[in-house]
Amino acid sequence: MSGTNPYSVPGCVQRQKEVPLLSFPRAVQLSPYYVTVRPRVHEWFISKGVLPPRLLAPFLGQDHTLLTSMMHAESSPERLENIARYYTLWFAMEERDEELWARRGGVRQFYANILEYLDTGRILSEDPWLLAFAETVEGMAFPSLLGARYRKWKKDWIEAEFRVADYGNTPHIDFLEDRHHAVGMMLGLVVFTQYSLGLDLPDSVMEDPAMDDLLWALVRLSSWQSDLLTLGYEKARHENVNVINVLVAHRGMTRDQAVAEVCAWYRRDLADAYQKLAAILARSWEAPPLVIDGYCNGLLATTAAFLAWNQITDRYSVELSSQYAPALSQHARP
């Protein structure tokens, strides 16, 4: 694909320098329930007092319900609203980073409280984010297998966040591996894609090496998407833990060389994901083939929607974001 992206953020300026073009060969669909679910999620979030009033308008303007509605277009309205609440809370964590880091041990205690809840069902804090988080998870009422997978992947993500937090603000070489665990995308792929479709796939499917290979190919893909999109945004916030910064610091690359390398990784993992998807659809499991097909389509939608959402919202605004963001993707308008 080539040409001007009509869905880039308003006011963005195309750079003169040619940059690698990333695309996702899938049209993005929008849930028919988006219009009704969005105001309900906003009203709920405001009522929880997670963010101060001065931050609410710009934060809600990023429209996390739009992201949810593109990721899970086949979901029921009730499930869509629950996932939209979860994603809204997820992104609200970033808005609180400065506050948490300002408190000695604040970040570690915040995650420790989440782990306590996952292990015991207790919330040992009056933090409004944590209370809203527990309400949202309980409202999802995951079936047994899916609930176990949710707890596993949430804990894995928190452990990765602990490791990354230990780096301080340094582009540590281990981030090349930790990035895939810290991206948090596995939750969306393993748990929310199934939840949105009302599935609780058996272990014979989820633990099969073919499915595991596909999931990790998509997680790697999401890692590279995220780091390319947020590079400039993080620089403006004086944050240095980004795969591109790691390549510059530890592999002797220039910034442009590092970006080109990550773009190459993206294309490799995109091709790898489609190859693994084809292998999966040729297999036979105890789950009906149409169920597996629906789940795999959901996985691709989840991955493609993140790119599309970044093109039509100001989550990582062009003024702060990577110069490469306007050329990252070209999608059908949802």
Tab-separated table of C-alpha atoms in Angstrom:
chain	number	residue	atom	x	y	z
A	1	MET	CA	0.000	0.000	0.000
A	2	SER	CA	1.160	3.534	-0.634
A	3	GLY	CA	-0.064	7.080	-0.827
A	4	THR	CA	-1.388	9.519	1.747
A	5	ASN	CA	-3.112	8.061	4.755
A	6	PRO	CA	-6.561	9.717	5.010
A	7	TYR	CA	-7.047	8.533	8.602
A	8	SER	CA	-3.991	10.044	10.257
A	9	VAL	CA	-4.462	12.361	13.201
A	10	PRO	CA	-5.826	15.814	12.250
A	11	GLY	CA	-3.096	18.375	11.864
A	12	CYS	CA	-0.298	15.882	11.299
A	13	VAL	CA	2.416	16.872	8.873
A	14	GLN	CA	3.879	14.295	6.537
A	15	ARG	CA	7.666	14.294	6.901
A	16	GLN	CA	9.840	14.832	3.904
A	17	LYS	CA	11.959	11.848	4.806
A	18	GLU	CA	10.666	8.586	3.429
A	19	VAL	CA	9.913	6.124	6.231
A	20	PRO	CA	9.105	2.425	6.140
A	21	LEU	CA	5.395	1.820	5.613
A	22	LEU	CA	3.748	-0.664	7.915
A	23	SER	CA	0.356	-2.021	7.027
A	24	PHE	CA	-2.001	-4.757	8.105
A	25	PRO	CA	-3.777	-6.650	5.316
A	26	ARG	CA	-7.156	-6.619	7.003
A	27	ALA	CA	-10.078	-4.190	6.900
A	28	VAL	CA	-11.192	-3.049	10.342
A	29	GLN	CA	-14.851	-3.403	11.266
A	30	LEU	CA	-16.763	-1.423	13.881
A	31	SER	CA	-19.279	-2.919	16.306
A	32	PRO	CA	-22.868	-1.773	15.720
A	33	TYR	CA	-23.120	-1.231	19.492
A	34	TYR	CA	-20.344	1.350	19.614
A	35	VAL	CA	-22.682	4.359	19.633
A	36	THR	CA	-24.703	3.127	22.604
A	37	VAL	CA	-21.851	1.616	24.619
A	38	ARG	CA	-19.489	4.614	24.401
A	39	PRO	CA	-21.532	7.086	26.537
A	40	ARG	CA	-22.272	4.357	29.087
A	41	VAL	CA	-18.570	3.620	29.514
A	42	HIS	CA	-17.747	7.328	29.819
A	43	GLU	CA	-20.469	7.871	32.432
A	44	TRP	CA	-19.251	4.860	34.405
A	45	PHE	CA	-15.603	5.929	34.274
A	46	ILE	CA	-16.362	9.491	35.376
A	47	SER	CA	-18.424	8.167	38.289
A	48	LYS	CA	-15.448	6.157	39.582
A	49	GLY	CA	-13.228	9.195	40.183
A	50	VAL	CA	-10.142	7.501	38.759
A	51	LEU	CA	-8.729	10.693	37.211
A	52	PRO	CA	-9.010	14.325	38.329
A	53	PRO	CA	-11.590	16.404	36.403
A	54	ARG	CA	-8.903	18.369	34.517
A	55	LEU	CA	-7.706	15.148	32.810
A	56	LEU	CA	-11.092	13.640	31.992
A	57	ALA	CA	-11.956	15.416	28.734
A	58	PRO	CA	-8.647	14.806	26.914
A	59	PHE	CA	-8.437	11.254	28.233
A	60	LEU	CA	-11.969	10.257	27.227
A	61	GLY	CA	-11.396	11.986	23.890
A	62	GLN	CA	-8.946	9.197	23.083
A	63	ASP	CA	-12.039	6.972	22.839
A	64	HIS	CA	-11.022	3.598	24.185
A	65	THR	CA	-14.513	2.319	23.391
A	66	LEU	CA	-13.683	2.886	19.721
A	67	LEU	CA	-10.598	0.711	20.136
A	68	THR	CA	-12.686	-1.959	21.864
A	69	SER	CA	-15.408	-1.783	19.221
A	70	MET	CA	-12.880	-2.358	16.442
A	71	MET	CA	-11.072	-5.126	18.289
A	72	HIS	CA	-14.265	-6.979	19.194
A	73	ALA	CA	-16.806	-6.065	16.537
A	74	GLU	CA	-18.655	-9.394	16.936
A	75	SER	CA	-19.197	-9.034	20.673
A	76	SER	CA	-22.555	-8.690	22.425
A	77	PRO	CA	-23.269	-5.191	23.816
A	78	GLU	CA	-22.890	-6.377	27.417
A	79	ARG	CA	-19.513	-7.991	26.802
A	80	LEU	CA	-18.366	-5.055	24.683
A	81	GLU	CA	-19.148	-2.643	27.514
A	82	ASN	CA	-17.235	-4.753	30.034
A	83	ILE	CA	-14.153	-4.941	27.814
A	84	ALA	CA	-14.359	-1.211	27.055
A	85	ARG	CA	-14.368	-0.507	30.779
A	86	TYR	CA	-11.279	-2.680	31.181
A	87	TYR	CA	-9.371	-1.040	28.312
A	88	THR	CA	-10.311	2.421	29.568
A	89	LEU	CA	-8.876	1.548	32.971
A	90	TRP	CA	-5.803	0.033	31.317
A	91	PHE	CA	-4.935	3.279	29.537
A	92	ALA	CA	-5.810	5.305	32.637
A	93	MET	CA	-2.849	3.630	34.341
A	94	GLU	CA	-0.508	5.580	32.062
A	95	GLU	CA	-2.184	8.826	33.062
A	96	ARG	CA	-1.295	8.040	36.681
A	97	ASP	CA	2.346	7.137	36.060
A	98	GLU	CA	3.719	10.438	37.308
A	99	GLU	CA	1.643	10.274	40.476
A	100	LEU	CA	2.691	6.682	41.231
A	101	TRP	CA	6.392	7.263	40.541
A	102	ALA	CA	6.320	10.349	42.788
A	103	ARG	CA	5.421	8.161	45.776
A	104	ARG	CA	8.288	6.071	47.099
A	105	GLY	CA	7.441	2.496	46.183
A	106	GLY	CA	4.154	3.665	44.667
A	107	VAL	CA	4.409	1.688	41.422
A	108	ARG	CA	5.434	-1.549	43.136
A	109	GLN	CA	2.685	-1.236	45.752
A	110	PHE	CA	0.091	-0.543	43.051
A	111	TYR	CA	0.958	-3.762	41.220
A	112	ALA	CA	1.255	-5.685	44.485
A	113	ASN	CA	-2.338	-4.692	45.252
A	114	ILE	CA	-3.455	-6.066	41.888
A	115	LEU	CA	-1.630	-9.345	42.582
A	116	GLU	CA	-3.273	-9.552	45.998
A	117	TYR	CA	-6.668	-9.181	44.373
A	118	LEU	CA	-5.916	-11.825	41.747
A	119	ASP	CA	-4.771	-14.285	44.423
A	120	THR	CA	-7.363	-13.647	47.115
A	121	GLY	CA	-10.188	-11.538	45.700
A	122	ARG	CA	-9.416	-8.835	48.279
A	123	ILE	CA	-8.653	-5.193	47.560
A	124	LEU	CA	-6.379	-3.823	50.287
A	125	SER	CA	-6.668	-0.220	49.154
A	126	GLU	CA	-9.199	2.542	48.674
A	127	ASP	CA	-7.537	3.519	45.390
A	128	PRO	CA	-10.449	4.284	43.007
A	129	TRP	CA	-8.621	2.638	40.088
A	130	LEU	CA	-8.245	-0.617	41.990
A	131	LEU	CA	-11.877	-0.573	43.120
A	132	ALA	CA	-13.072	0.047	39.547
A	133	PHE	CA	-10.721	-2.682	38.311
A	134	ALA	CA	-12.133	-5.256	40.745
A	135	GLU	CA	-15.696	-4.287	39.825
A	136	THR	CA	-14.921	-4.711	36.131
A	137	VAL	CA	-13.209	-8.090	36.466
A	138	GLU	CA	-15.994	-9.429	38.671
A	139	GLY	CA	-18.592	-8.151	36.214
A	140	MET	CA	-17.001	-10.215	33.458
A	141	ALA	CA	-17.630	-13.434	35.424
A	142	PHE	CA	-15.069	-15.409	33.420
A	143	PRO	CA	-15.767	-19.155	33.110
A	144	SER	CA	-13.222	-21.385	34.843
A	145	LEU	CA	-10.646	-21.971	32.098
A	146	LEU	CA	-10.758	-18.405	30.861
A	147	GLY	CA	-10.554	-17.062	34.407
A	148	ALA	CA	-7.428	-19.123	35.055
A	149	ARG	CA	-5.859	-17.851	31.829
A	150	TYR	CA	-6.739	-14.286	32.770
A	151	ARG	CA	-5.028	-14.572	36.156
A	152	LYS	CA	-1.955	-16.232	34.630
A	153	TRP	CA	-1.414	-13.637	31.927
A	154	LYS	CA	-2.181	-10.704	34.206
A	155	LYS	CA	0.414	-11.983	36.677
A	156	ASP	CA	2.944	-12.553	33.887
A	157	TRP	CA	2.409	-8.975	32.732
A	158	ILE	CA	2.865	-7.572	36.247
A	159	GLU	CA	6.063	-9.576	36.748
A	160	ALA	CA	7.401	-8.133	33.482
A	161	GLU	CA	6.443	-4.638	34.635
A	162	PHE	CA	8.378	-5.232	37.863
A	163	ARG	CA	11.466	-6.211	35.855
A	164	VAL	CA	11.147	-3.171	33.612
A	165	ALA	CA	10.638	-0.892	36.626
A	166	ASP	CA	13.962	-2.156	37.993
A	167	TYR	CA	15.704	-0.683	34.935
A	168	GLY	CA	14.840	2.797	36.141
A	169	ASN	CA	14.830	5.048	33.092
A	170	THR	CA	17.610	3.160	31.305
A	171	PRO	CA	17.319	1.335	27.945
A	172	HIS	CA	18.361	-2.011	29.405
A	173	ILE	CA	19.466	-4.797	27.059
A	174	ASP	CA	17.020	-7.271	28.671
A	175	PHE	CA	14.117	-5.137	27.438
A	176	LEU	CA	14.480	-6.797	24.030
A	177	GLU	CA	13.028	-9.911	25.671
A	178	ASP	CA	10.925	-8.371	28.435
A	179	ARG	CA	9.089	-6.162	25.916
A	180	HIS	CA	6.932	-9.039	24.720
A	181	HIS	CA	5.730	-9.740	28.244
A	182	ALA	CA	5.312	-6.082	29.196
A	183	VAL	CA	3.238	-5.156	26.136
A	184	GLY	CA	0.146	-6.663	27.762
A	185	MET	CA	-1.273	-7.801	24.431
A	186	MET	CA	-1.494	-11.444	25.441
A	187	LEU	CA	-4.426	-10.580	27.697
A	188	GLY	CA	-6.343	-9.261	24.712
A	189	LEU	CA	-5.442	-12.226	22.540
A	190	VAL	CA	-5.877	-15.080	25.010
A	191	VAL	CA	-8.692	-13.736	27.157
A	192	PHE	CA	-10.710	-10.888	25.697
A	193	THR	CA	-10.968	-12.275	22.178
A	194	GLN	CA	-12.495	-15.436	23.627
A	195	TYR	CA	-14.620	-13.535	26.128
A	196	SER	CA	-16.018	-11.234	23.443
A	197	LEU	CA	-17.168	-14.261	21.431
A	198	GLY	CA	-18.507	-16.210	24.405
A	199	LEU	CA	-15.806	-18.885	24.049
A	200	ASP	CA	-13.919	-20.902	26.646
A	201	LEU	CA	-11.622	-22.934	24.437
A	202	PRO	CA	-10.308	-26.207	25.872
A	203	ASP	CA	-6.709	-26.752	26.921
A	204	SER	CA	-6.235	-29.081	23.968
A	205	VAL	CA	-6.524	-25.993	21.748
A	206	MET	CA	-4.949	-23.296	23.883
A	207	GLU	CA	-1.920	-25.365	24.936
A	208	ASP	CA	-1.224	-26.767	21.505
A	209	PRO	CA	2.195	-25.539	20.269
A	210	ALA	CA	0.639	-24.326	16.998
A	211	MET	CA	-1.724	-21.950	18.822
A	212	ASP	CA	1.019	-20.840	21.189
A	213	ASP	CA	3.293	-20.030	18.236
A	214	LEU	CA	0.567	-17.916	16.625
A	215	LEU	CA	-0.155	-16.004	19.810
A	216	TRP	CA	3.496	-15.141	20.370
A	217	ALA	CA	3.932	-14.059	16.752
A	218	LEU	CA	1.063	-11.609	17.279
A	219	VAL	CA	2.461	-10.438	20.616
A	220	ARG	CA	5.824	-9.689	18.986
A	221	LEU	CA	4.000	-7.834	16.237
A	222	SER	CA	2.172	-5.742	18.841
A	223	SER	CA	5.456	-4.993	20.629
A	224	TRP	CA	6.985	-3.468	17.516
A	225	GLN	CA	3.781	-1.543	16.722
A	226	SER	CA	3.749	-0.032	20.177
A	227	ASP	CA	7.392	1.013	20.247
A	228	LEU	CA	7.240	2.642	16.824
A	229	LEU	CA	4.068	4.525	17.711
A	230	THR	CA	5.240	5.763	21.098
A	231	LEU	CA	8.886	6.608	20.396
A	232	GLY	CA	8.443	10.372	20.105
A	233	TYR	CA	5.709	10.464	22.738
A	234	GLU	CA	8.058	8.802	25.233
A	235	LYS	CA	10.929	11.099	24.279
A	236	ALA	CA	8.752	14.125	25.081
A	237	ARG	CA	8.081	12.568	28.495
A	238	HIS	CA	11.809	11.882	28.971
A	239	GLU	CA	11.212	8.125	28.971
A	240	ASN	CA	13.988	5.967	27.513
A	241	VAL	CA	12.759	2.387	27.838
A	242	ASN	CA	11.901	1.601	24.240
A	243	VAL	CA	13.244	-1.162	21.986
A	244	ILE	CA	14.570	1.444	19.545
A	245	ASN	CA	16.515	3.165	22.323
A	246	VAL	CA	17.891	-0.227	23.392
A	247	LEU	CA	19.200	-0.894	19.869
A	248	VAL	CA	20.861	2.512	19.802
A	249	ALA	CA	22.437	2.017	23.230
A	250	HIS	CA	23.511	-1.609	22.923
A	251	ARG	CA	23.777	-2.460	19.239
A	252	GLY	CA	25.617	0.633	18.027
A	253	MET	CA	22.804	1.684	15.680
A	254	THR	CA	21.687	5.172	14.775
A	255	ARG	CA	18.076	6.022	15.532
A	256	ASP	CA	17.103	5.646	11.861
A	257	GLN	CA	18.870	2.279	11.629
A	258	ALA	CA	17.093	1.096	14.772
A	259	VAL	CA	13.705	2.155	13.414
A	260	ALA	CA	14.413	0.355	10.135
A	261	GLU	CA	15.384	-2.763	12.085
A	262	VAL	CA	12.158	-2.736	14.101
A	263	CYS	CA	10.151	-2.188	10.922
A	264	ALA	CA	11.866	-5.259	9.464
A	265	TRP	CA	10.962	-7.226	12.582
A	266	TYR	CA	7.364	-6.090	12.182
A	267	ARG	CA	7.187	-7.334	8.586
A	268	ARG	CA	8.864	-10.606	9.542
A	269	ASP	CA	6.423	-11.269	12.368
A	270	LEU	CA	3.433	-10.243	10.274
A	271	ALA	CA	4.405	-12.814	7.640
A	272	ASP	CA	5.151	-15.327	10.395
A	273	ALA	CA	1.727	-14.803	11.966
A	274	TYR	CA	-0.083	-15.470	8.690
A	275	GLN	CA	1.999	-18.578	8.075
A	276	LYS	CA	1.160	-19.895	11.546
A	277	LEU	CA	-2.497	-18.972	11.085
A	278	ALA	CA	-2.664	-21.042	7.919
A	279	ALA	CA	-1.148	-23.989	9.774
A	280	ILE	CA	-3.676	-23.658	12.584
A	281	LEU	CA	-6.685	-23.563	10.274
A	282	ALA	CA	-5.461	-26.762	8.639
A	283	ARG	CA	-5.424	-28.612	11.984
A	284	SER	CA	-8.236	-30.501	13.718
A	285	TRP	CA	-9.162	-29.957	17.364
A	286	GLU	CA	-12.079	-31.026	19.514
A	287	ALA	CA	-13.442	-27.501	19.227
A	288	PRO	CA	-15.612	-27.092	16.083
A	289	PRO	CA	-13.691	-25.655	13.104
A	290	LEU	CA	-15.972	-22.603	12.892
A	291	VAL	CA	-15.159	-21.782	16.521
A	292	ILE	CA	-11.424	-21.876	15.824
A	293	ASP	CA	-11.952	-19.816	12.681
A	294	GLY	CA	-13.931	-17.222	14.641
A	295	TYR	CA	-11.263	-17.016	17.311
A	296	CYS	CA	-8.455	-16.623	14.763
A	297	ASN	CA	-10.369	-13.861	12.983
A	298	GLY	CA	-10.767	-12.190	16.358
A	299	LEU	CA	-7.020	-12.384	16.966
A	300	LEU	CA	-6.287	-10.634	13.682
A	301	ALA	CA	-8.940	-7.989	14.360
A	302	THR	CA	-7.406	-7.261	17.763
A	303	THR	CA	-3.968	-6.721	16.254
A	304	ALA	CA	-5.131	-4.660	13.279
A	305	ALA	CA	-7.470	-2.464	15.331
A	306	PHE	CA	-4.670	-1.087	17.502
A	307	LEU	CA	-2.972	0.380	14.443
A	308	ALA	CA	-6.219	1.753	13.046
A	309	TRP	CA	-7.204	3.313	16.367
A	310	ASN	CA	-3.894	5.143	16.576
A	311	GLN	CA	-4.565	6.646	13.151
A	312	ILE	CA	-7.958	8.123	14.018
A	313	THR	CA	-7.457	9.269	17.608
A	314	ASP	CA	-4.885	11.420	19.369
A	315	ARG	CA	-3.720	8.825	21.882
A	316	TYR	CA	-0.141	9.436	20.778
A	317	SER	CA	-0.606	12.866	19.262
A	318	VAL	CA	1.569	13.805	16.299
A	319	GLU	CA	3.051	16.727	18.204
A	320	LEU	CA	4.502	14.296	20.736
A	321	SER	CA	4.557	11.053	18.837
A	322	SER	CA	6.923	9.333	16.487
A	323	GLN	CA	7.589	10.892	13.089
A	324	TYR	CA	6.862	7.436	11.736
A	325	ALA	CA	3.303	7.267	13.101
A	326	PRO	CA	1.544	8.898	10.089
A	327	ALA	CA	2.909	6.222	7.754
A	328	LEU	CA	2.354	3.219	10.013
A	329	SER	CA	-0.862	1.893	8.564
A	330	GLN	CA	-3.589	2.369	5.988
A	331	HIS	CA	-6.939	0.876	6.820
A	332	ALA	CA	-10.522	0.953	5.656
A	333	ARG	CA	-12.490	3.416	7.751
A	334	PRO	CA	-14.537	1.435	10.299
